[in-house]
Short mmCIF file of C-alpha atoms and ligand atoms in Angstrom, two decimals:
data_model
loop_
_atom_site.label_atom_id
_atom_site.label_comp_id
_atom_site.label_asym_id
_atom_site.label_seq_id
_atom_site.Cartn_x
_atom_site.Cartn_y
_atom_site.Cartn_z
CA GLN A 1 73.40 -29.63 72.20
CA ALA A 2 70.11 -28.74 73.79
CA ARG A 3 68.75 -27.12 70.65
CA ASP A 4 69.03 -30.37 68.73
CA ALA A 5 66.39 -32.00 70.96
CA ARG A 6 63.68 -33.37 68.63
CA ASP A 7 59.96 -33.67 69.32
CA GLY A 8 59.54 -36.47 71.78
CA GLY A 9 63.32 -36.59 72.27
CA PRO A 10 65.14 -36.06 75.55
CA MET A 11 63.69 -33.17 77.51
CA THR A 12 65.93 -30.23 78.27
CA ALA A 13 65.67 -28.32 81.52
CA PRO A 14 63.46 -25.24 81.08
CA THR A 15 65.27 -21.94 81.46
CA PRO A 16 63.59 -19.54 83.88
CA PRO A 17 62.45 -16.37 82.09
CA SER A 18 64.66 -14.24 84.33
CA SER A 19 67.95 -15.89 83.36
CA PRO A 20 68.94 -15.40 79.73
CA ARG A 21 70.82 -18.38 78.38
CA VAL A 22 74.50 -17.80 77.78
CA ARG A 23 75.94 -19.99 75.05
CA SER A 24 79.34 -20.36 73.49
CA GLY A 25 80.28 -17.32 71.42
CA ARG A 26 80.98 -19.52 68.42
CA SER A 27 77.63 -21.30 68.14
CA SER A 28 74.90 -20.12 65.80
CA PHE A 29 72.24 -17.87 67.27
CA VAL A 30 68.55 -18.74 66.88
CA VAL A 31 65.82 -16.12 67.27
CA ALA A 32 62.34 -17.71 67.43
CA ILE A 33 59.38 -15.42 66.64
CA ASP A 34 55.91 -16.86 67.18
CA GLY A 35 52.43 -15.38 67.30
CA PRO A 36 48.97 -15.49 65.71
CA ALA A 37 48.10 -14.69 62.07
CA ALA A 38 48.84 -11.15 60.90
CA SER A 39 50.76 -10.25 64.05
CA GLY A 40 53.59 -9.03 61.81
CA LYS A 41 55.87 -12.00 62.48
CA SER A 42 57.25 -12.52 58.98
CA SER A 43 57.95 -8.90 58.10
CA THR A 44 59.47 -8.27 61.52
CA ALA A 45 61.59 -11.43 61.29
CA GLN A 46 62.82 -10.38 57.82
CA TRP A 47 63.84 -6.90 59.04
CA VAL A 48 65.56 -8.31 62.13
CA ALA A 49 67.50 -10.73 59.93
CA GLU A 50 68.57 -7.90 57.60
CA ARG A 51 69.62 -5.67 60.50
CA LEU A 52 71.75 -8.42 62.11
CA GLY A 53 73.02 -10.14 58.96
CA PHE A 54 71.14 -13.33 59.91
CA ARG A 55 68.97 -15.41 57.61
CA HIS A 56 65.18 -15.47 57.88
CA VAL A 57 63.25 -18.74 57.76
CA ASP A 58 59.45 -18.36 57.41
CA SER A 59 58.06 -21.73 58.53
CA GLY A 60 54.52 -20.72 57.48
CA ALA A 61 55.82 -20.42 53.91
CA LEU A 62 56.66 -24.15 53.98
CA TYR A 63 53.14 -25.09 55.16
CA ARG A 64 51.82 -22.85 52.37
CA ALA A 65 54.21 -24.41 49.80
CA ALA A 66 53.10 -27.94 50.70
CA THR A 67 49.45 -26.80 50.40
CA ALA A 68 50.02 -25.07 47.04
CA VAL A 69 51.68 -28.15 45.50
CA ALA A 70 48.94 -30.45 46.88
CA LEU A 71 46.27 -28.22 45.32
CA GLU A 72 48.12 -28.26 41.98
CA ARG A 73 48.46 -32.04 42.01
CA SER A 74 45.15 -33.19 43.55
CA GLY A 75 42.77 -30.23 43.82
CA GLU A 76 40.96 -29.90 47.13
CA SER A 77 40.62 -33.68 47.58
CA PHE A 78 44.21 -34.11 48.84
CA ASP A 79 45.01 -36.26 51.87
CA GLU A 80 48.19 -36.46 53.97
CA PRO A 81 50.07 -38.99 51.76
CA ALA A 82 49.34 -36.81 48.72
CA VAL A 83 50.61 -33.69 50.50
CA LEU A 84 53.77 -35.47 51.62
CA ALA A 85 54.41 -36.85 48.13
CA GLY A 86 54.15 -33.36 46.66
CA ALA A 87 56.28 -31.88 49.44
CA GLN A 88 59.20 -34.10 48.38
CA GLN A 89 59.47 -31.91 45.25
CA ILE A 90 59.94 -28.73 47.31
CA SER A 91 63.32 -27.48 48.50
CA LEU A 92 64.25 -24.59 50.75
CA GLN A 93 66.94 -22.41 49.18
CA PRO A 94 68.96 -19.46 50.44
CA VAL A 95 68.15 -16.19 48.64
CA GLN A 96 69.70 -12.99 50.03
CA HIS A 97 68.68 -12.77 53.70
CA SER A 98 66.03 -15.51 53.49
CA PHE A 99 65.36 -19.14 52.81
CA VAL A 100 62.54 -19.51 50.26
CA PRO A 101 60.60 -22.56 49.04
CA VAL A 102 61.40 -23.60 45.45
CA TRP A 103 59.32 -25.95 43.27
CA ARG A 104 60.20 -27.03 39.72
CA GLY A 105 63.11 -24.60 39.72
CA ALA A 106 60.98 -21.55 40.57
CA GLU A 107 60.45 -19.50 43.74
CA MET A 108 56.89 -19.99 45.00
CA GLU A 109 56.10 -16.60 46.61
CA ALA A 110 53.09 -15.66 44.41
CA MET A 111 51.70 -19.21 44.47
CA ILE A 112 51.80 -19.58 48.27
CA ARG A 113 49.94 -16.30 48.90
CA ALA A 114 46.93 -17.27 46.73
CA PRO A 115 43.59 -17.02 48.62
CA GLU A 116 42.89 -20.71 47.93
CA VAL A 117 46.15 -21.65 49.72
CA THR A 118 45.26 -19.40 52.67
CA ARG A 119 41.84 -21.15 52.90
CA GLN A 120 43.33 -24.68 52.86
CA VAL A 121 46.62 -24.29 54.75
CA SER A 122 45.23 -24.76 58.29
CA ARG A 123 44.03 -28.23 57.24
CA VAL A 124 47.55 -29.11 56.00
CA ALA A 125 49.15 -27.66 59.16
CA GLN A 126 47.16 -30.21 61.25
CA MET A 127 48.89 -33.15 59.52
CA GLN A 128 51.62 -34.52 61.81
CA GLY A 129 53.71 -35.87 58.92
CA VAL A 130 53.71 -32.42 57.31
CA ARG A 131 54.72 -30.82 60.62
CA ALA A 132 57.68 -33.23 60.85
CA TRP A 133 58.64 -32.39 57.22
CA VAL A 134 58.56 -28.63 57.90
CA ASN A 135 60.47 -28.94 61.18
CA ALA A 136 63.24 -31.04 59.55
CA HIS A 137 63.68 -28.43 56.77
CA VAL A 138 63.75 -25.53 59.20
CA ARG A 139 66.32 -27.21 61.49
CA LEU A 140 68.51 -28.07 58.54
CA ALA A 141 68.41 -24.47 57.29
CA ALA A 142 69.55 -23.26 60.71
CA GLU A 143 72.59 -25.55 60.84
CA GLY A 144 75.74 -23.54 61.29
CA GLN A 145 74.29 -20.07 60.73
CA HIS A 146 72.49 -17.37 62.67
CA VAL A 147 68.78 -17.42 61.92
CA VAL A 148 65.50 -15.68 62.68
CA VAL A 149 62.70 -18.24 62.38
CA ASP A 150 59.03 -17.27 62.51
CA GLY A 151 55.95 -19.43 62.96
CA ARG A 152 53.59 -20.72 65.63
CA ASP A 153 55.58 -23.38 67.47
CA ILE A 154 59.19 -22.37 66.86
CA GLY A 155 60.02 -21.54 70.51
CA THR A 156 58.13 -24.56 71.86
CA VAL A 157 58.63 -27.45 69.42
CA VAL A 158 61.13 -26.63 66.66
CA PHE A 159 63.79 -24.83 68.74
CA PRO A 160 62.89 -25.33 72.41
CA ALA A 161 66.34 -24.01 73.35
CA ALA A 162 66.39 -21.00 70.97
CA ASP A 163 68.68 -18.23 72.20
CA LEU A 164 65.87 -15.67 72.09
CA LYS A 165 62.14 -16.35 71.93
CA VAL A 166 59.67 -13.62 71.12
CA PHE A 167 55.88 -13.94 71.08
CA LEU A 168 54.20 -11.16 69.07
CA VAL A 169 50.58 -10.28 69.72
CA ALA A 170 48.32 -7.44 68.60
CA ASP A 171 44.68 -6.55 68.97
CA PRO A 172 42.61 -8.42 66.28
CA TRP A 173 41.09 -5.17 64.93
CA GLU A 174 44.57 -3.69 64.48
CA ARG A 175 45.88 -6.88 62.85
CA ALA A 176 42.92 -6.81 60.43
CA ARG A 177 43.48 -3.11 59.66
CA ARG A 178 47.20 -3.65 58.91
CA ARG A 179 46.49 -6.68 56.72
CA LEU A 180 43.87 -4.74 54.67
CA ILE A 181 46.15 -1.72 54.17
CA GLN A 182 48.80 -4.09 52.82
CA ARG A 183 46.29 -5.85 50.55
CA LEU A 184 44.20 -2.90 49.33
CA GLU A 185 46.92 -0.20 49.41
CA ARG A 186 44.36 2.29 50.85
CA SER A 187 42.61 3.00 54.15
CA PRO A 188 39.94 0.35 54.75
CA SER A 189 36.44 1.27 56.00
CA ASP A 190 35.25 0.15 59.45
CA SER A 191 32.92 -2.44 57.92
CA GLU A 192 35.79 -3.90 55.86
CA ILE A 193 37.93 -4.08 59.00
CA ALA A 194 35.06 -5.72 60.92
CA GLU A 195 34.71 -8.46 58.24
CA GLU A 196 38.47 -9.08 58.19
CA THR A 197 38.57 -9.18 62.01
CA GLU A 198 35.93 -11.91 61.93
CA ARG A 199 37.99 -13.95 59.42
CA LEU A 200 41.15 -13.52 61.51
CA VAL A 201 39.46 -14.59 64.73
CA GLN A 202 38.20 -17.73 62.94
CA ARG A 203 41.71 -18.45 61.67
CA ASP A 204 43.14 -17.93 65.15
CA ALA A 205 40.69 -20.59 66.38
CA ARG A 206 41.74 -23.04 63.61
CA ASP A 207 45.46 -22.52 64.41
CA ALA A 208 45.03 -22.34 68.21
CA THR A 209 46.42 -25.78 69.08
CA GLN A 210 49.81 -25.10 67.55
CA THR A 211 50.08 -21.38 68.43
CA VAL A 212 51.76 -21.59 71.83
CA GLN A 213 53.73 -19.02 73.77
CA ALA A 214 56.88 -20.57 75.28
CA LYS A 215 57.24 -19.97 79.01
CA ASP A 216 60.56 -18.22 78.45
CA ALA A 217 59.39 -16.05 75.52
CA VAL A 218 59.43 -12.25 75.63
CA LEU A 219 55.89 -11.03 74.90
CA ILE A 220 55.69 -7.99 72.64
CA ASP A 221 52.27 -6.43 72.06
CA THR A 222 52.62 -4.54 68.78
CA THR A 223 49.18 -2.88 68.81
CA TYR A 224 50.67 0.52 69.53
CA LEU A 225 54.17 -0.03 68.13
CA THR A 226 55.50 0.84 64.69
CA GLN A 227 57.32 -1.85 62.78
CA GLU A 228 60.61 -0.01 63.38
CA GLU A 229 60.00 -0.11 67.14
CA GLN A 230 59.26 -3.86 67.12
CA VAL A 231 62.38 -4.56 65.10
CA GLU A 232 64.51 -2.34 67.34
CA ARG A 233 63.34 -4.14 70.48
CA ILE A 234 64.24 -7.55 69.12
CA VAL A 235 67.62 -6.37 67.76
CA SER A 236 68.41 -4.84 71.16
CA LEU A 237 67.50 -8.09 72.95
CA VAL A 238 69.81 -10.07 70.65
CA ARG A 239 72.67 -7.65 71.28
CA VAL A 240 72.22 -7.91 75.06
CA LEU A 241 72.29 -11.69 74.90
CA ARG A 242 75.24 -11.86 72.49
CA PRO A 243 77.25 -8.61 72.50
CA GLY A 244 79.12 -8.14 69.27
CA LEU A 245 76.38 -9.48 66.99
O1 DC B 301 51.90 -17.53 59.14
P1 DC B 301 51.18 -18.06 57.90
O2 DC B 301 49.83 -17.46 57.68
O3 DC B 301 52.02 -18.03 56.68
O4 DC B 301 50.96 -19.61 58.24
C1 DC B 301 50.31 -20.48 57.37
C2 DC B 301 49.66 -21.63 58.13
O5 DC B 301 50.64 -22.49 58.70
C3 DC B 301 48.71 -21.26 59.27
O6 DC B 301 47.58 -22.10 59.19
C4 DC B 301 49.49 -21.57 60.52
C5 DC B 301 50.40 -22.69 60.07
N1 DC B 301 51.70 -22.70 60.76
C6 DC B 301 51.89 -23.62 61.75
O7 DC B 301 50.96 -24.38 62.08
N2 DC B 301 53.11 -23.69 62.36
C7 DC B 301 54.11 -22.85 62.02
N3 DC B 301 55.29 -22.96 62.64
C8 DC B 301 53.91 -21.90 61.01
C9 DC B 301 52.68 -21.84 60.40
#
Protein backbone atom coordinates (compact mmCIF):
# COMPACT_ATOMS: atom_id res chain seq x y z
CA GLN A 1 0.00 0.00 0.00
CA ALA A 2 1.32 3.39 -0.96
CA ARG A 3 0.80 4.85 2.49
CA ASP A 4 3.18 2.32 4.02
CA ALA A 5 6.11 3.81 2.09
CA ARG A 6 8.80 4.69 4.66
CA ASP A 7 11.30 7.54 4.56
CA GLY A 8 13.82 6.64 1.93
CA GLY A 9 11.65 3.72 0.83
CA PRO A 10 10.17 3.22 -2.63
CA MET A 11 8.79 6.44 -4.04
CA THR A 12 5.10 6.60 -4.84
CA ALA A 13 3.81 8.53 -7.81
CA PRO A 14 2.69 12.02 -6.74
CA THR A 15 -1.02 12.65 -7.05
CA PRO A 16 -1.87 15.84 -8.95
CA PRO A 17 -3.74 18.29 -6.69
CA SER A 18 -6.74 18.27 -9.05
CA SER A 19 -7.42 14.53 -8.77
CA PRO A 20 -8.49 13.38 -5.29
CA ARG A 21 -7.28 9.87 -4.57
CA VAL A 22 -9.97 7.24 -4.50
CA ARG A 23 -9.16 4.31 -2.27
CA SER A 24 -10.95 1.15 -1.31
CA GLY A 25 -13.98 1.85 0.88
CA ARG A 26 -12.70 -0.57 3.51
CA SER A 27 -9.26 0.93 4.13
CA SER A 28 -8.59 3.33 6.98
CA PHE A 29 -8.74 7.03 6.17
CA VAL A 30 -5.82 9.31 7.06
CA VAL A 31 -6.24 13.08 7.35
CA ALA A 32 -2.87 14.88 7.61
CA ILE A 33 -2.91 18.41 9.05
CA ASP A 34 0.34 20.35 8.93
CA GLY A 35 1.28 23.97 9.50
CA PRO A 36 3.43 26.31 11.61
CA ALA A 37 3.27 26.79 15.41
CA ALA A 38 -0.01 28.12 16.78
CA SER A 39 -1.85 27.75 13.47
CA GLY A 40 -4.56 25.85 15.35
CA LYS A 41 -3.57 22.41 14.04
CA SER A 42 -4.06 20.38 17.21
CA SER A 43 -7.38 21.83 18.33
CA THR A 44 -8.74 21.67 14.78
CA ALA A 45 -7.52 18.08 14.37
CA GLN A 46 -9.15 17.12 17.68
CA TRP A 47 -12.52 18.62 16.66
CA VAL A 48 -12.39 17.01 13.22
CA ALA A 49 -11.68 13.64 14.85
CA GLU A 50 -14.62 14.06 17.24
CA ARG A 51 -16.97 15.12 14.44
CA LEU A 52 -16.05 12.12 12.26
CA GLY A 53 -15.51 9.50 14.98
CA PHE A 54 -11.82 9.25 14.03
CA ARG A 55 -8.88 9.25 16.43
CA HIS A 56 -6.54 12.23 16.75
CA VAL A 57 -2.77 11.76 16.87
CA ASP A 58 -0.78 14.89 17.83
CA SER A 59 2.77 14.17 16.63
CA GLY A 60 4.10 17.33 18.30
CA ALA A 61 3.00 15.83 21.64
CA LEU A 62 5.46 12.97 21.07
CA TYR A 63 8.37 15.37 20.38
CA ARG A 64 7.33 17.21 23.54
CA ALA A 65 7.07 13.95 25.54
CA ALA A 66 10.58 12.87 24.48
CA THR A 67 11.87 16.33 25.47
CA ALA A 68 10.10 16.32 28.86
CA VAL A 69 11.51 12.90 29.80
CA ALA A 70 15.01 13.90 28.64
CA LEU A 71 14.84 17.03 30.82
CA GLU A 72 13.69 14.95 33.82
CA ARG A 73 16.50 12.43 33.36
CA SER A 74 19.43 14.61 32.26
CA GLY A 75 18.53 18.28 32.65
CA GLU A 76 19.43 20.50 29.71
CA SER A 77 22.64 18.59 28.95
CA PHE A 78 20.83 15.76 27.12
CA ASP A 79 22.11 14.42 23.79
CA GLU A 80 20.38 12.21 21.20
CA PRO A 81 21.22 8.82 22.82
CA ALA A 82 19.88 10.13 26.15
CA VAL A 83 16.65 11.34 24.51
CA LEU A 84 16.17 8.01 22.73
CA ALA A 85 16.82 6.04 25.93
CA GLY A 86 14.18 8.06 27.76
CA ALA A 87 11.75 7.80 24.84
CA GLN A 88 11.74 4.00 25.20
CA GLN A 89 9.78 4.51 28.44
CA ILE A 90 7.00 6.43 26.66
CA SER A 91 3.98 4.77 25.08
CA LEU A 92 1.15 6.19 23.00
CA GLN A 93 -2.23 5.11 24.35
CA PRO A 94 -5.79 5.53 23.07
CA VAL A 95 -7.93 7.78 25.30
CA GLN A 96 -11.39 8.74 24.00
CA HIS A 97 -10.88 10.36 20.56
CA SER A 98 -7.09 10.74 20.93
CA PHE A 99 -3.81 8.97 21.35
CA VAL A 100 -1.86 10.46 24.26
CA PRO A 101 1.72 9.93 25.46
CA VAL A 102 1.99 8.03 28.76
CA TRP A 103 5.08 7.83 31.00
CA ARG A 104 5.36 5.84 34.25
CA GLY A 105 1.65 5.03 34.02
CA ALA A 106 0.53 8.67 33.83
CA GLU A 107 -0.71 10.90 31.00
CA MET A 108 1.85 13.62 30.26
CA GLU A 109 -0.34 16.56 29.15
CA ALA A 110 0.70 19.06 31.88
CA MET A 111 4.36 18.02 31.68
CA ILE A 112 4.67 18.43 27.90
CA ARG A 113 3.20 21.96 27.89
CA ALA A 114 5.75 23.33 30.41
CA PRO A 115 7.61 26.44 29.10
CA GLU A 116 10.96 24.64 29.52
CA VAL A 117 9.76 21.88 27.17
CA THR A 118 8.57 24.46 24.61
CA ARG A 119 12.03 26.11 24.77
CA GLN A 120 13.93 22.84 24.23
CA VAL A 121 11.67 20.86 21.88
CA SER A 122 12.95 22.31 18.58
CA ARG A 123 16.42 20.97 19.46
CA VAL A 124 14.97 17.48 20.04
CA ALA A 125 12.90 17.67 16.83
CA GLN A 126 16.16 18.10 14.83
CA MET A 127 17.42 14.67 15.98
CA GLN A 128 16.90 12.14 13.16
CA GLY A 129 16.65 9.17 15.54
CA VAL A 130 13.89 10.94 17.45
CA ARG A 131 12.05 11.72 14.20
CA ALA A 132 12.19 8.01 13.28
CA TRP A 133 10.87 7.09 16.76
CA VAL A 134 7.94 9.53 16.49
CA ASN A 135 7.09 8.44 12.94
CA ALA A 136 7.05 4.75 13.90
CA HIS A 137 4.66 5.44 16.80
CA VAL A 138 2.35 7.57 14.69
CA ARG A 139 2.18 5.00 11.88
CA LEU A 140 1.48 2.22 14.35
CA ALA A 141 -1.34 4.22 15.95
CA ALA A 142 -2.94 4.69 12.51
CA GLU A 143 -2.96 0.97 11.68
CA GLY A 144 -6.46 -0.20 10.95
CA GLN A 145 -8.35 2.90 12.06
CA HIS A 146 -9.37 6.28 10.70
CA VAL A 147 -7.09 9.01 12.03
CA VAL A 148 -6.48 12.75 11.96
CA VAL A 149 -2.74 13.34 12.45
CA ASP A 150 -1.30 16.80 12.99
CA GLY A 151 2.29 18.01 12.83
CA ARG A 152 4.79 19.57 10.45
CA ASP A 153 5.75 16.76 8.06
CA ILE A 154 2.75 14.44 8.18
CA GLY A 155 1.64 14.96 4.56
CA THR A 156 5.21 14.88 3.23
CA VAL A 157 7.16 12.31 5.28
CA VAL A 158 4.94 10.35 7.66
CA PHE A 159 1.94 9.71 5.37
CA PRO A 160 2.96 10.81 1.86
CA ALA A 161 -0.18 9.08 0.53
CA ALA A 162 -2.63 10.40 3.15
CA ASP A 163 -6.21 10.50 1.86
CA LEU A 164 -6.55 14.20 2.66
CA LYS A 165 -3.75 16.68 3.33
CA VAL A 166 -4.43 20.08 4.80
CA PHE A 167 -1.88 22.84 5.40
CA LEU A 168 -3.12 25.43 7.90
CA VAL A 169 -1.62 28.91 7.93
CA ALA A 170 -2.53 32.16 9.67
CA ASP A 171 -1.01 35.60 9.97
CA PRO A 172 1.67 35.60 12.75
CA TRP A 173 -0.01 38.48 14.63
CA GLU A 174 -3.30 36.57 14.68
CA ARG A 175 -1.59 33.34 15.75
CA ALA A 176 0.10 35.25 18.61
CA ARG A 177 -3.19 36.87 19.63
CA ARG A 178 -5.02 33.51 19.74
CA ARG A 179 -2.24 31.86 21.70
CA LEU A 180 -2.22 34.67 24.31
CA ILE A 181 -6.02 34.61 24.74
CA GLN A 182 -5.75 30.88 25.42
CA ARG A 183 -2.88 31.35 27.88
CA LEU A 184 -3.99 34.53 29.69
CA GLU A 185 -7.77 34.04 29.44
CA ARG A 186 -8.17 37.79 28.69
CA SER A 187 -7.62 40.19 25.79
CA PRO A 188 -3.89 40.80 25.36
CA SER A 189 -2.48 44.31 24.77
CA ASP A 190 -0.80 45.20 21.45
CA SER A 191 2.65 45.18 23.08
CA GLU A 192 2.03 41.70 24.51
CA ILE A 193 0.93 40.50 21.06
CA ALA A 194 4.01 42.11 19.47
CA GLU A 195 6.35 40.25 21.89
CA GLU A 196 4.57 36.94 21.29
CA THR A 197 4.65 37.51 17.50
CA GLU A 198 8.42 37.93 17.73
CA ARG A 199 8.75 34.64 19.68
CA LEU A 200 6.53 32.81 17.17
CA VAL A 201 8.47 34.08 14.16
CA GLN A 202 11.70 32.86 15.81
CA ARG A 203 10.11 29.45 16.44
CA ASP A 204 8.91 29.30 12.83
CA ALA A 205 12.52 29.84 11.76
CA ARG A 206 13.79 27.05 14.06
CA ASP A 207 11.15 24.60 12.75
CA ALA A 208 11.31 25.75 9.11
CA THR A 209 13.23 22.77 7.70
CA GLN A 210 10.60 20.24 8.72
CA THR A 211 7.50 22.43 8.18
CA VAL A 212 6.71 21.63 4.56
CA GLN A 213 3.50 21.98 2.59
CA ALA A 214 2.86 18.87 0.47
CA LYS A 215 2.23 19.64 -3.21
CA ASP A 216 -1.18 18.00 -3.00
CA ALA A 217 -2.25 19.67 0.28
CA VAL A 218 -5.30 21.92 0.53
CA LEU A 219 -4.14 25.28 1.93
CA ILE A 220 -6.48 26.83 4.48
CA ASP A 221 -5.66 30.34 5.75
CA THR A 222 -7.44 30.58 9.09
CA THR A 223 -6.66 34.27 9.77
CA TYR A 224 -10.26 35.27 9.16
CA LEU A 225 -11.97 31.95 9.93
CA THR A 226 -13.52 30.79 13.18
CA GLN A 227 -12.51 27.42 14.51
CA GLU A 228 -15.97 26.06 13.59
CA GLU A 229 -15.45 27.17 9.97
CA GLN A 230 -12.01 25.51 9.75
CA VAL A 231 -13.39 22.28 11.17
CA GLU A 232 -16.40 22.36 8.85
CA ARG A 233 -14.21 22.77 5.77
CA ILE A 234 -12.08 19.78 6.63
CA VAL A 235 -15.08 17.59 7.56
CA SER A 236 -16.71 18.53 4.23
CA LEU A 237 -13.56 17.63 2.30
CA VAL A 238 -13.41 14.21 4.01
CA ARG A 239 -17.06 13.54 3.16
CA VAL A 240 -16.52 14.45 -0.50
CA LEU A 241 -13.55 12.09 -0.71
CA ARG A 242 -15.25 9.24 1.17
CA PRO A 243 -19.04 9.62 1.15
CA GLY A 244 -20.61 7.85 4.09
CA LEU A 245 -17.93 8.76 6.62
O1 LIG B 1 3.17 21.59 17.41
P1 LIG B 1 4.01 21.60 18.68
O2 LIG B 1 4.35 22.97 19.18
O3 LIG B 1 3.45 20.74 19.75
O4 LIG B 1 5.38 20.92 18.22
C1 LIG B 1 6.45 20.73 19.10
C2 LIG B 1 7.77 20.69 18.35
O5 LIG B 1 7.87 19.52 17.55
C3 LIG B 1 8.07 21.87 17.41
O6 LIG B 1 9.42 22.23 17.59
C4 LIG B 1 7.87 21.30 16.03
C5 LIG B 1 8.20 19.85 16.21
N1 LIG B 1 7.43 18.96 15.34
C6 LIG B 1 8.06 18.44 14.24
O7 LIG B 1 9.24 18.76 13.99
N2 LIG B 1 7.39 17.56 13.44
C7 LIG B 1 6.11 17.21 13.70
N3 LIG B 1 5.49 16.34 12.90
C8 LIG B 1 5.45 17.75 14.82
C9 LIG B 1 6.14 18.63 15.62
